[in-house]
Coordinates of C-alpha atoms and ligand atoms in Angstrom, one line a residue:
X1402 CA 103.0 125.9 89.6
X1403 CA 103.1 126.9 93.3
X1404 CA 105.2 124.9 95.6
X1405 CA 104.6 125.2 99.3
X1406 CA 106.0 123.4 102.1
X1407 CA 105.6 123.9 105.8
X1408 CA 108.4 125.2 107.8
X1409 CA 107.0 126.7 111.0
X1410 CA 105.3 124.9 113.8
X1411 CA 102.9 127.8 114.1
X1412 CA 101.8 127.3 110.5
X1413 CA 101.5 123.6 111.1
X1414 CA 99.2 124.2 114.1
X1415 CA 97.2 126.7 112.2
X1416 CA 96.6 124.4 109.3
X1417 CA 95.7 121.6 111.7
X1418 CA 92.9 123.7 112.9
X1419 CA 91.4 124.2 109.5
X1420 CA 89.4 121.5 107.9
X1421 CA 91.9 120.5 105.4
X1422 CA 95.6 120.1 106.1
X1423 CA 97.6 120.0 102.9
X1424 CA 101.2 119.5 102.4
X1425 CA 101.5 120.6 98.8
X1426 CA 104.2 118.7 97.0
X1427 CA 103.4 119.2 93.4
X1428 CA 100.6 121.3 92.0
X1429 CA 98.5 123.5 94.2
X1430 CA 95.1 122.1 94.2
X1431 CA 92.8 123.0 97.0
X1432 CA 90.4 120.3 96.0
X1433 CA 91.9 116.9 96.4
X1434 CA 91.9 114.7 93.4
X1435 CA 88.9 112.5 92.8
X1436 CA 89.5 109.0 93.9
X1437 CA 90.2 106.9 90.9
X1438 CA 87.4 104.4 90.6
X1439 CA 87.1 101.1 88.8
X1440 CA 86.0 102.5 85.5
X1441 CA 88.3 105.4 85.4
X1442 CA 91.4 103.8 86.8
X1443 CA 92.9 102.9 83.5
X1444 CA 92.7 106.5 82.4
X1445 CA 95.3 107.2 85.1
X1446 CA 97.7 104.7 83.7
X1447 CA 101.2 106.1 83.7
X1448 CA 104.6 104.7 82.9
X1449 CA 105.0 102.3 85.8
X1450 CA 106.9 99.4 84.6
X1451 CA 104.7 96.8 86.3
X1452 CA 102.2 94.6 84.6
X1453 CA 98.5 95.4 85.0
X1454 CA 95.6 93.1 85.2
X1455 CA 92.9 94.6 83.1
X1456 CA 90.3 92.3 84.5
X1457 CA 88.6 93.9 87.5
X1458 CA 87.4 91.0 89.6
X1459 CA 86.2 92.7 92.8
X1460 CA 82.9 91.6 94.2
X1461 CA 80.0 94.1 94.2
X1462 CA 78.4 95.1 97.5
X1463 CA 75.4 93.0 98.3
X1464 CA 72.0 94.8 98.7
X1465 CA 71.4 95.3 102.4
X1466 CA 67.9 95.9 103.8
X1467 CA 69.3 98.1 106.6
X1468 CA 71.8 100.0 104.4
X1469 CA 71.9 103.7 105.1
X1470 CA 74.2 105.7 102.7
X1471 CA 77.6 106.5 104.2
X1472 CA 77.5 110.2 103.5
X1473 CA 80.0 112.4 105.4
X1474 CA 78.1 115.0 107.2
X1475 CA 80.2 117.6 109.0
X1476 CA 77.3 118.3 111.4
X1477 CA 77.4 114.7 112.7
X1478 CA 77.9 115.3 116.4
X1479 CA 80.9 113.4 117.9
X1480 CA 78.6 112.1 120.7
X1481 CA 76.1 110.7 118.2
X1482 CA 75.7 107.0 117.5
X1483 CA 76.4 107.6 113.9
X1484 CA 79.8 109.0 114.8
X1485 CA 80.6 105.9 116.9
X1486 CA 79.2 103.2 114.7
X1487 CA 78.9 104.8 111.3
X1488 CA 80.4 107.7 109.4
X1489 CA 82.0 109.8 112.1
X1490 CA 85.2 110.1 110.0
X1491 CA 84.2 113.6 108.9
X1492 CA 87.4 115.6 109.3
X1493 CA 89.3 115.3 106.1
X1494 CA 93.0 115.8 106.2
X1495 CA 94.7 116.0 102.8
X1496 CA 98.4 115.2 103.2
X1497 CA 99.5 114.7 99.7
X1498 CA 97.6 116.2 96.9
X1499 CA 98.5 115.7 93.3
X1500 CA 96.9 115.9 90.0
X1501 CA 98.6 112.9 88.4
X1502 CA 100.6 110.8 90.8
X1503 CA 100.5 109.7 94.4
X1504 CA 98.0 111.2 96.7
X1505 CA 97.3 110.6 100.4
X1506 CA 94.6 111.7 102.9
X1507 CA 93.1 110.7 106.2
X1508 CA 89.6 110.9 107.6
X1509 CA 89.6 111.6 111.3
X1510 CA 86.8 110.5 113.7
X1511 CA 86.7 112.7 116.8
X1512 CA 84.4 110.3 118.6
X1513 CA 86.7 107.3 118.2
X1514 CA 90.0 109.2 118.0
X1515 CA 90.9 107.2 115.0
X1516 CA 91.5 107.8 111.3
X1517 CA 90.8 106.0 108.1
X1518 CA 93.6 106.9 105.7
X1519 CA 93.9 106.2 102.0
X1520 CA 96.2 106.9 99.2
X1521 CA 96.9 106.4 95.6
X1522 CA 100.0 105.0 93.9
X1523 CA 101.5 103.7 97.0
X1524 CA 104.4 101.3 96.8
X1525 CA 105.0 98.6 99.3
X1526 CA 108.5 97.1 99.7
X1527 CA 108.1 93.8 101.4
X1528 CA 111.8 93.6 102.2
X1529 CA 111.5 96.6 104.5
X1530 CA 108.8 94.9 106.6
X1531 CA 110.1 92.6 109.3
X1532 CA 107.8 89.9 110.5
X1533 CA 107.2 86.2 109.8
X1534 CA 105.8 85.4 106.4
X1535 CA 102.3 84.7 107.6
X1536 CA 99.7 82.3 106.3
X1537 CA 101.6 79.2 107.4
X1538 CA 99.6 76.3 108.7
X1539 CA 99.4 76.5 112.5
X1540 CA 101.1 73.2 113.1
X1541 CA 104.3 74.3 111.4
X1542 CA 104.8 77.4 113.7
X1543 CA 103.9 76.1 117.2
X1544 CA 105.6 78.2 119.8
X1545 CA 106.3 81.2 117.6
X1546 CA 106.3 84.5 119.5
X1547 CA 103.6 87.0 119.0
X1548 CA 106.3 89.7 118.4
X1549 CA 107.6 87.8 115.5
X1550 CA 104.2 87.9 113.9
X1551 CA 103.6 91.6 114.3
X1552 CA 105.2 93.9 111.7
X1553 CA 108.0 96.3 112.2
X1554 CA 108.6 98.8 109.4
X1555 CA 111.8 100.2 108.1
X1556 CA 111.6 103.8 106.8
X1557 CA 110.3 103.5 103.3
X1558 CA 108.5 100.3 103.8
X1559 CA 105.7 102.2 102.0
X1560 CA 106.4 105.0 99.5
X1561 CA 104.6 107.6 97.6
X1562 CA 105.8 109.1 94.4
X1563 CA 106.7 112.7 93.6
X1564 CA 108.1 113.8 90.3
X1565 CA 111.8 114.4 90.0
X1566 CA 112.9 117.2 92.3
X1567 CA 109.3 118.5 92.6
X1568 CA 108.7 117.6 96.2
X1569 CA 110.1 119.5 99.1
X1570 CA 111.3 117.8 102.1
X1571 CA 109.3 118.4 105.2
X1572 CA 109.9 117.4 108.8
X1573 CA 113.6 118.1 108.7
X1574 CA 114.1 116.5 105.4
X1575 CA 113.2 113.0 106.4
X1576 CA 110.7 112.7 103.5
X1577 CA 107.9 111.5 105.8
X1578 CA 104.4 112.4 104.8
X1579 CA 103.2 112.5 108.4
X1580 CA 105.1 113.7 111.4
X1581 CA 104.8 112.9 115.1
X1582 CA 102.4 115.7 115.8
X1583 CA 100.1 114.4 113.1
X1584 CA 100.2 110.9 114.4
X1585 CA 99.6 112.0 118.0
X1586 CA 96.6 114.0 117.0
X1587 CA 95.0 111.8 114.4
X1588 CA 96.3 108.3 115.0
X1589 CA 96.8 108.4 118.7
X1590 CA 98.3 105.3 120.3
X1591 CA 95.6 105.2 123.0
X1592 CA 96.0 102.2 125.2
X1593 CA 97.7 100.2 122.5
X1594 CA 101.2 99.3 123.2
X1595 CA 102.2 98.2 119.6
X1596 CA 100.1 100.3 117.3
X1597 CA 101.0 98.7 113.9
X1598 CA 98.9 101.0 111.8
X1599 CA 100.6 104.1 113.3
X1600 CA 104.0 102.5 112.6
X1601 CA 102.9 101.8 109.0
X1602 CA 102.0 105.4 108.5
X1603 CA 105.2 106.5 110.1
X1604 CA 107.1 104.4 107.6
X1605 CA 105.7 106.1 104.5
X1606 CA 108.4 108.1 102.6
X1607 CA 108.3 110.2 99.5
X1608 CA 110.4 108.7 96.7
X1609 CA 111.5 110.2 93.4
X1610 CA 109.8 109.2 90.3
X1611 CA 112.9 107.7 88.8
X1612 CA 113.2 105.3 91.8
X1613 CA 109.6 104.4 91.8
X1614 CA 109.1 101.2 89.8
X1615 CA 107.0 98.3 90.6
X1616 CA 107.1 94.6 89.7
X1617 CA 103.3 94.5 89.9
X1618 CA 100.6 97.1 89.9
X1619 CA 97.4 96.3 91.8
X1620 CA 94.6 98.2 90.2
X1621 CA 91.8 97.2 92.6
X1622 CA 91.3 99.2 95.8
X1623 CA 93.1 97.3 98.5
X1624 CA 92.6 97.4 102.3
X1625 CA 95.8 97.0 104.3
X1626 CA 95.0 95.2 107.6
X1627 CA 97.1 94.7 110.6
X1628 CA 95.5 92.1 112.8
X1629 CA 96.1 91.4 116.4
X1630 CA 93.9 88.7 117.9
X1631 CA 93.3 86.8 114.7
X1632 CA 92.1 83.6 116.4
X1633 CA 89.5 85.1 118.7
X1634 CA 86.1 85.8 117.2
X1635 CA 85.3 88.9 119.3
X1636 CA 88.6 90.6 118.3
X1637 CA 88.2 89.5 114.7
X1638 CA 84.7 90.9 114.5
X1639 CA 86.1 94.2 115.5
X1640 CA 88.6 93.9 112.7
X1641 CA 85.9 93.0 110.2
X1642 CA 83.8 95.9 111.3
X1643 CA 86.7 98.3 111.0
X1644 CA 87.4 97.0 107.5
X1645 CA 83.8 97.4 106.5
X1646 CA 83.6 100.9 107.9
X1647 CA 86.9 101.9 106.2
X1648 CA 85.5 100.6 102.9
X1649 CA 82.3 102.6 103.2
X1650 CA 84.0 105.8 104.5
X1651 CA 86.2 105.8 101.4
X1652 CA 83.2 105.1 99.2
X1653 CA 84.5 102.1 97.4
X1654 CA 82.3 101.0 94.6
X1655 CA 83.1 97.3 95.1
X1656 CA 84.4 95.2 98.0
X1657 CA 88.1 95.8 98.3
X1658 CA 91.0 93.4 98.0
X1659 CA 92.8 92.6 101.3
X1660 CA 96.5 92.5 102.2
X1661 CA 97.3 91.3 105.7
X1662 CA 100.3 93.3 106.8
X1663 CA 101.1 90.9 109.6
X1664 CA 102.8 87.6 109.9
X1665 CA 100.1 85.5 111.6
X1666 CA 99.6 82.0 110.6
X1667 CA 96.5 80.7 108.7
X1668 CA 93.5 80.7 111.0
X1669 CA 90.0 79.3 110.4
X1670 CA 88.5 82.9 110.5
X1671 CA 90.3 83.5 107.1
X1672 CA 87.2 81.9 105.6
X1673 CA 85.2 84.9 106.6
X1674 CA 87.7 87.5 105.5
X1675 CA 87.6 85.9 102.0
X1676 CA 83.8 85.8 102.1
X1677 CA 83.4 89.4 103.1
X1678 CA 86.0 90.9 100.8
X1679 CA 87.2 90.3 97.2
X1680 CA 90.6 88.6 97.7
X1681 CA 93.3 88.0 100.3
X1682 CA 97.0 88.0 100.2
X1683 CA 99.7 88.3 102.9
X1684 CA 102.1 91.2 102.5
X1685 CA 105.1 88.8 102.5
X1686 CA 103.5 86.9 99.6
X1687 CA 104.7 89.8 97.4
X1688 CA 108.3 89.2 96.9
X1689 CA 109.1 92.4 95.0
X1690 CA 108.0 96.0 95.4
X1691 CA 104.3 96.3 94.5
X1692 CA 102.3 99.4 93.7
X1693 CA 98.7 99.9 94.6
X1694 CA 96.5 102.2 92.7
X1695 CA 94.4 102.8 95.8
X1696 CA 95.1 101.6 99.3
X1697 CA 92.9 102.1 102.4
X1698 CA 94.4 101.7 105.8
X1699 CA 91.9 100.0 108.0
X1700 CA 92.0 101.2 111.6
X1701 CA 92.8 98.7 114.3
X1702 CA 89.8 96.8 115.6
X1703 CA 90.6 98.2 119.0
X1704 CA 89.5 101.6 117.7
X1705 CA 86.0 100.6 116.8
X1706 CA 83.1 101.4 119.0
X1707 CA 82.7 97.6 119.5
X1708 CA 85.9 97.6 121.5
X1709 CA 86.1 101.1 122.9
X1710 CA 82.5 100.8 124.1
X1711 CA 83.5 98.0 126.5
X1712 CA 85.2 100.6 128.7
X1713 CA 83.9 104.0 127.5
X1714 CA 80.3 104.6 127.9
X1715 CA 78.7 104.5 124.4
X1716 CA 75.0 104.7 125.3
X1717 CA 73.6 103.7 121.9
X1718 CA 70.7 101.4 121.2
X1719 CA 70.1 99.5 118.0
X1720 CA 67.0 100.4 116.0
X1721 CA 65.7 99.4 112.6
X1722 CA 67.1 101.5 109.8
X1723 CA 63.6 102.1 108.4
X1724 CA 62.7 103.8 111.7
X1725 CA 65.8 105.9 111.8
X1726 CA 65.3 107.0 108.2
X1727 CA 61.9 108.4 109.2
X1728 CA 62.9 109.7 112.6
X1729 CA 66.6 110.3 112.9
X1730 CA 67.8 109.8 116.5
X1731 CA 71.4 110.4 117.5
X1732 CA 71.0 107.9 120.4
X1733 CA 70.2 105.0 118.0
X1734 CA 72.0 103.2 115.3
X1735 CA 71.2 100.6 112.7
X1736 CA 74.9 100.2 111.6
X1737 CA 75.5 96.9 113.5
X1738 CA 72.4 95.5 111.9
X1739 CA 73.6 96.6 108.5
X1740 CA 77.0 95.0 109.2
X1741 CA 75.3 91.8 110.3
X1742 CA 73.3 91.7 107.1
X1743 CA 76.6 92.2 105.1
X1744 CA 78.0 89.3 107.0
X1745 CA 75.1 87.0 106.3
X1746 CA 74.9 88.1 102.6
X1747 CA 78.6 87.5 102.2
X1748 CA 78.1 83.8 103.0
X1749 CA 75.3 83.7 100.4
X1750 CA 72.4 83.6 102.8
X1751 CA 69.3 85.4 101.6
X1752 CA 68.6 88.3 103.9
X1753 CA 65.6 87.2 105.9
X1754 CA 64.8 90.1 108.2
X1755 CA 61.3 88.8 109.0
X1756 CA 61.1 89.4 112.7
X1757 CA 61.1 86.1 114.7
X1758 CA 57.4 85.3 114.9
X1759 CA 55.9 85.6 118.4
X1760 CA 53.5 82.8 117.8
X1761 CA 55.7 80.4 115.9
X1762 CA 55.1 76.8 116.6
X1763 CA 58.7 75.9 116.4
X1764 CA 61.7 77.6 118.1
X1765 CA 65.4 76.9 117.5
X1766 CA 67.4 77.3 120.7
X1767 CA 71.0 77.5 119.7
X1768 CA 73.4 76.5 122.5
X1769 CA 76.8 78.0 121.8
X1770 CA 79.4 75.6 123.2
X1771 CA 82.9 76.3 124.4
X1772 CA 85.2 73.6 123.1
X1773 CA 88.9 72.9 123.3
X1774 CA 90.8 73.7 120.1
X1775 CA 94.2 74.9 119.1
X1776 CA 93.7 78.6 118.6
X1777 CA 97.2 80.0 117.9
X1778 CA 100.9 79.0 118.1
X1779 CA 101.2 80.0 121.8
X1780 CA 98.0 78.2 122.8
X1781 CA 97.8 74.9 124.6
X1782 CA 94.7 73.8 122.9
X1783 CA 92.5 74.1 126.0
X1784 CA 89.9 76.8 126.5
X1785 CA 89.2 78.0 130.0
X1786 CA 86.0 76.4 131.2
X1787 CA 83.4 79.1 132.1
X1788 CA 80.5 76.9 132.7
X1789 CA 81.8 73.8 134.6
X1790 CA 78.6 71.7 134.0
X1791 CA 78.1 72.9 130.4
X1792 CA 77.5 69.3 129.1
X1793 CA 75.0 68.6 131.9
X1794 CA 73.1 71.8 131.1
X1795 CA 73.0 71.0 127.4
X1796 CA 71.9 67.4 127.9
X1797 CA 69.2 68.5 130.4
X1798 CA 67.9 71.1 127.9
X1799 CA 67.7 68.5 125.2
X1800 CA 65.6 66.1 127.3
X1801 CA 63.5 69.0 128.7
X1802 CA 62.8 70.3 125.1
X1803 CA 61.6 66.9 123.9
X1804 CA 58.9 67.0 126.6
X1805 CA 58.0 70.6 126.2
X1806 CA 54.4 70.6 124.9
X1807 CA 53.5 74.3 124.2
X1808 CA 55.4 74.3 120.9
X1809 CA 58.3 72.5 119.3
X1810 CA 61.6 73.4 120.7
X1811 CA 64.8 72.3 119.0
X1812 CA 68.0 72.5 121.0
X1813 CA 70.9 73.0 118.5
X1814 CA 74.4 72.0 119.5
X1815 CA 76.5 75.0 118.6
X1816 CA 79.9 73.3 118.3
X1817 CA 81.4 76.4 116.7
X1818 CA 85.1 75.6 117.1
X1819 CA 84.5 72.6 114.8
X1820 CA 82.1 74.3 112.3
X1821 CA 82.9 76.4 109.3
X1822 CA 82.1 80.1 109.8
X1823 CA 79.4 79.7 107.2
X1824 CA 77.7 77.0 109.2
X1825 CA 78.0 79.1 112.3
X1826 CA 76.3 82.0 110.6
X1827 CA 73.6 79.7 109.4
X1828 CA 73.0 78.4 112.9
X1829 CA 72.8 82.0 114.2
X1830 CA 70.3 83.1 111.7
X1831 CA 68.1 80.1 112.2
X1832 CA 68.0 80.6 115.9
X1833 CA 65.2 82.4 117.8
X1834 CA 67.0 82.1 121.1
X1835 CA 70.8 82.0 121.6
X1836 CA 72.1 80.5 124.8
X1837 CA 75.8 80.3 125.9
X1838 CA 78.4 80.8 128.5
X1839 CA 80.4 84.0 128.2
X1840 CA 82.8 83.4 125.3
X1841 CA 83.8 84.9 122.0
X1842 CA 81.5 82.6 120.0
X1843 CA 78.6 84.8 121.2
X1844 CA 79.9 87.7 119.2
X1845 CA 78.0 86.1 116.3
X1846 CA 74.8 87.7 117.8
X1847 CA 75.9 90.7 115.7
X1848 CA 74.4 88.7 112.7
X1849 CA 71.3 87.4 114.5
X1850 CA 68.0 88.2 113.0
X1851 CA 65.8 90.9 114.5
X1852 CA 63.8 89.5 117.4
X1853 CA 66.4 86.9 118.5
X1854 CA 66.7 86.7 122.2
X1855 CA 70.0 86.2 123.9
X1856 CA 70.6 84.3 127.2
X1857 CA 74.1 84.5 128.6
X1858 CA 75.3 82.4 131.4
X1859 CA 78.0 84.2 133.2
X1860 CA 80.4 82.7 135.8
X1861 CA 81.5 85.0 138.6
X1862 CA 85.0 85.1 137.0
X1863 CA 83.8 86.6 133.8
X1864 CA 81.5 89.4 134.6
X1865 CA 82.3 91.2 131.4
X1866 CA 79.9 93.4 129.4
X1867 CA 80.7 92.3 125.8
X1868 CA 77.4 90.6 125.0
X1869 CA 75.0 92.7 126.9
X1870 CA 76.5 95.7 125.1
X1871 CA 76.5 94.1 121.7
X1872 CA 72.9 93.1 122.2
X1873 CA 72.0 96.6 123.2
X1874 CA 73.8 98.2 120.3
X1875 CA 72.2 95.7 117.9
X1876 CA 68.8 96.1 119.5
X1877 CA 68.1 92.5 120.5
X1878 CA 66.7 91.4 123.8
X1879 CA 69.3 90.1 126.3
X1880 CA 69.0 88.1 129.5
X1881 CA 71.8 87.0 131.9
X1882 CA 72.1 84.4 134.5
X1883 CA 74.9 85.4 136.9
X1884 CA 76.4 82.4 138.6
X1885 CA 78.2 82.2 141.9
X1886 CA 81.3 80.4 140.6
X1887 CA 80.9 78.6 137.4
X1888 CA 78.3 75.9 138.1
X1889 CA 74.8 76.5 136.7
X1890 CA 71.7 75.5 138.6
X1891 CA 69.8 73.6 135.9
X1892 CA 66.4 74.7 137.3
X1893 CA 67.4 78.3 137.1
X1894 CA 68.4 77.9 133.4
X1895 CA 65.1 76.1 132.6
X1896 CA 63.1 78.7 134.4
X1897 CA 64.8 81.5 132.4
X1898 CA 64.4 79.7 129.1
X1899 CA 60.7 78.9 129.8
X1900 CA 60.0 82.5 130.5
X1901 CA 61.7 83.6 127.3
X1902 CA 59.8 80.9 125.3
X1903 CA 56.6 82.2 126.8
X1904 CA 57.4 85.7 125.8
X1905 CA 57.8 84.4 122.3
X1906 CA 54.3 83.1 122.4
X1907 CA 55.5 79.5 122.9
Ligands
NAG3433 C1 84.0 106.8 88.1 O1 84.0 106.5 86.7 C2 82.9 106.9 86.0 C3 83.1 106.4 84.5 O2 84.3 106.8 84.0 C4 82.8 108.4 86.1 O3 81.6 108.8 85.4 C5 82.7 108.8 87.5 O4 82.6 110.2 87.6 C6 83.9 108.3 88.3 N1 83.8 108.6 89.7 C7 84.8 109.1 90.4 C8 84.5 109.4 91.8 O5 85.9 109.3 89.9
NAG3434 C1 106.0 109.0 82.1 O1 104.7 109.6 82.1 C2 104.9 111.0 82.2 C3 103.5 111.6 82.3 O2 102.5 110.8 81.7 C4 105.6 111.5 80.9 O3 105.7 112.9 81.0 C5 106.9 110.9 80.9 O4 107.6 111.3 79.7 C6 106.8 109.4 80.9 N1 108.2 108.8 81.0 C7 108.5 107.8 80.3 C8 109.9 107.3 80.5 O5 107.7 107.2 79.6
NAG3435 C1 91.3 88.7 81.6 O1 90.1 87.9 81.4 C2 90.1 87.2 80.2 C3 88.7 86.4 80.1 O2 88.5 85.8 81.3 C4 91.3 86.2 80.1 O3 91.3 85.5 78.9 C5 92.5 87.0 80.2 O4 93.7 86.2 80.3 C6 92.5 87.8 81.5 N1 93.7 88.7 81.6 C7 94.5 88.7 82.6 C8 95.7 89.6 82.5 O5 94.3 88.1 83.6
NAG3436 C1 113.5 99.4 88.9 O1 113.5 98.1 89.6 C2 114.4 97.2 89.2 C3 114.2 95.9 89.9 O2 113.5 96.1 91.0 C4 115.8 97.8 89.4 O3 116.8 96.9 88.9 C5 116.0 99.1 88.6 O4 117.2 99.6 88.9 C6 114.9 100.0 89.1 N1 114.9 101.2 88.3 C7 115.1 102.4 88.8 C8 115.2 103.5 87.9 O5 115.3 102.5 90.0
NAG3437 C1 102.3 83.3 97.7 O1 101.1 82.5 97.6 C2 101.1 81.5 96.6 C3 99.7 80.9 96.6 O2 99.3 80.5 97.9 C4 102.2 80.5 97.0 O3 102.2 79.5 96.0 C5 103.5 81.2 97.0 O4 104.5 80.3 97.4 C6 103.5 82.4 98.0 N1 104.8 83.1 97.9 C7 105.4 83.5 98.9 C8 106.7 84.3 98.7 O5 105.0 83.4 100.1
NAG3438 C1 62.1 84.1 106.9 O1 61.9 83.7 108.3 C2 60.6 83.5 108.6 C3 60.5 83.3 110.1 O2 61.4 82.3 110.5 C4 60.0 82.4 107.8 O3 58.6 82.1 108.1 C5 60.1 82.7 106.3 O4 59.7 81.6 105.6 C6 61.5 83.1 106.0 N1 61.6 83.6 104.6 C7 62.5 83.2 103.7 C8 62.4 83.8 102.4 O5 63.4 82.4 104.0

């Protein structure tokens, strides 16, 4: 058995520049271990004292019409749309390689400057994570500070195992598996002030086998998520997308379990987390140390192309997966469409990708409303008005639609803040035109059917690119009415809508 450990910075740099970076703790093994999968996990059973649930209950992935296999391709250019929206996590960094016990690796994406990390036999010690419990009902925690809800980690909040005396201490004997240099290179802080995933990685320590016991062993692959803006749909969609990408990059055979490593209270969007993935628990819901057979660290939503693309130029256009299969094009992507289908399928809707008919006799125009609701403990229950005469616009559209005689036009009242996420998704997929003032609810266009047309009404205070960009990346048609101030001229809205209806053959 060879034992190597890194002592010189020079060697460290050298290894960083090769494709695999290995800190060898136990056996020398240039090929990292295969990832334990569902059927083979029990074969890896060792003498952890915890109880095991032999029943694997994870949900299978739904069949997606636009699914393109997530195969790592080292030749994927960091400027290609696949690198931004799909599998750009092609640089594999093996940190802890072992034949039998804990292992750990990261997959770095040069385009996004972000890593999906994963490991096996990882122990979480909830007592070493400081944050509120999380999952409380909102009314019980009014006024709680955001800092109280974000985790801080003591050293050893997460641990990996190495056999008695077999590991060598690295990084000045602090038993860390990643050092500062690694974090700066592969999990850079970027513009994020409190980077919870970076702190989580920084807290991982190597523990001796004799100290490594668990009250519970979670066999199912589990995503660890640290959420920020858990009440806002746009930010939450970035988290969902990141979790989806992380699951695909690590080639999970089923949808993972989720553990929220944050202390946010219960929010309506939890419904969607549960629909998308296999199960959900808050980290503080585990009272004793818990071991995970396979954890995946989901990058912050801020590191997805959906968020980075708001400020960085990501000149990608959505295209049908079937076209890209025949004619690969690095300036196009079908990944957001694939994700939108995953989203719809997770709520049990049949995937209807029939393009909105251009001669249909009936068109559903979904008006996405902005309503007051209590979003989070520091919120006053009022949303900023962005279209001061929203009600007037809606009422006028309804009356106008009744009299419209070229085809039947239904104006749907999208009171999203008071609808289940499932009903929101249903409304989105039944719409052929989606109208709304700039607001997070419009992020749902990610799940719109091909051929849907978007009309955004933008007040002069909110000239932000979110929905024109999402439409572009998704490949759906987008129109905007830019207001002077926040009052919409009804005639202008009717004119724009009529012209869209006409273009739909109606
Ligand atoms: C998963 O388990 C099956 C059945 O034991 C095995 O054939 C397959 O090679 C395993 N895959 C991986 C990646 O370990
Ligand atoms: C634990 O498992 C290892 C490897 O399977 C074995 O060598 C060791 O004897 C076991 N220890 C105990 C206490 O069962
Ligand atoms: C596994 O599933 C079976 C059948 O549903 C059930 O009887 C058994 O109690 C389950 N075992 C555990 C540990 O949950
Ligand atoms: C295993 O954990 C239990 C309770 O968490 C503790 O009492 C015991 O000392 C631990 N064993 C070792 C060898 O650390
Ligand atoms: C964990 O969740 C269960 C089910 O919601 C709940 O009954 C239990 O009190 C929670 N435990 C802790 C420590 O939060
Ligand atoms: C799919 O949508 C099209 C257009 O709205 C509709 O004509 C068709 O019946 C739908 N198919 C299914 C299976 O729902």
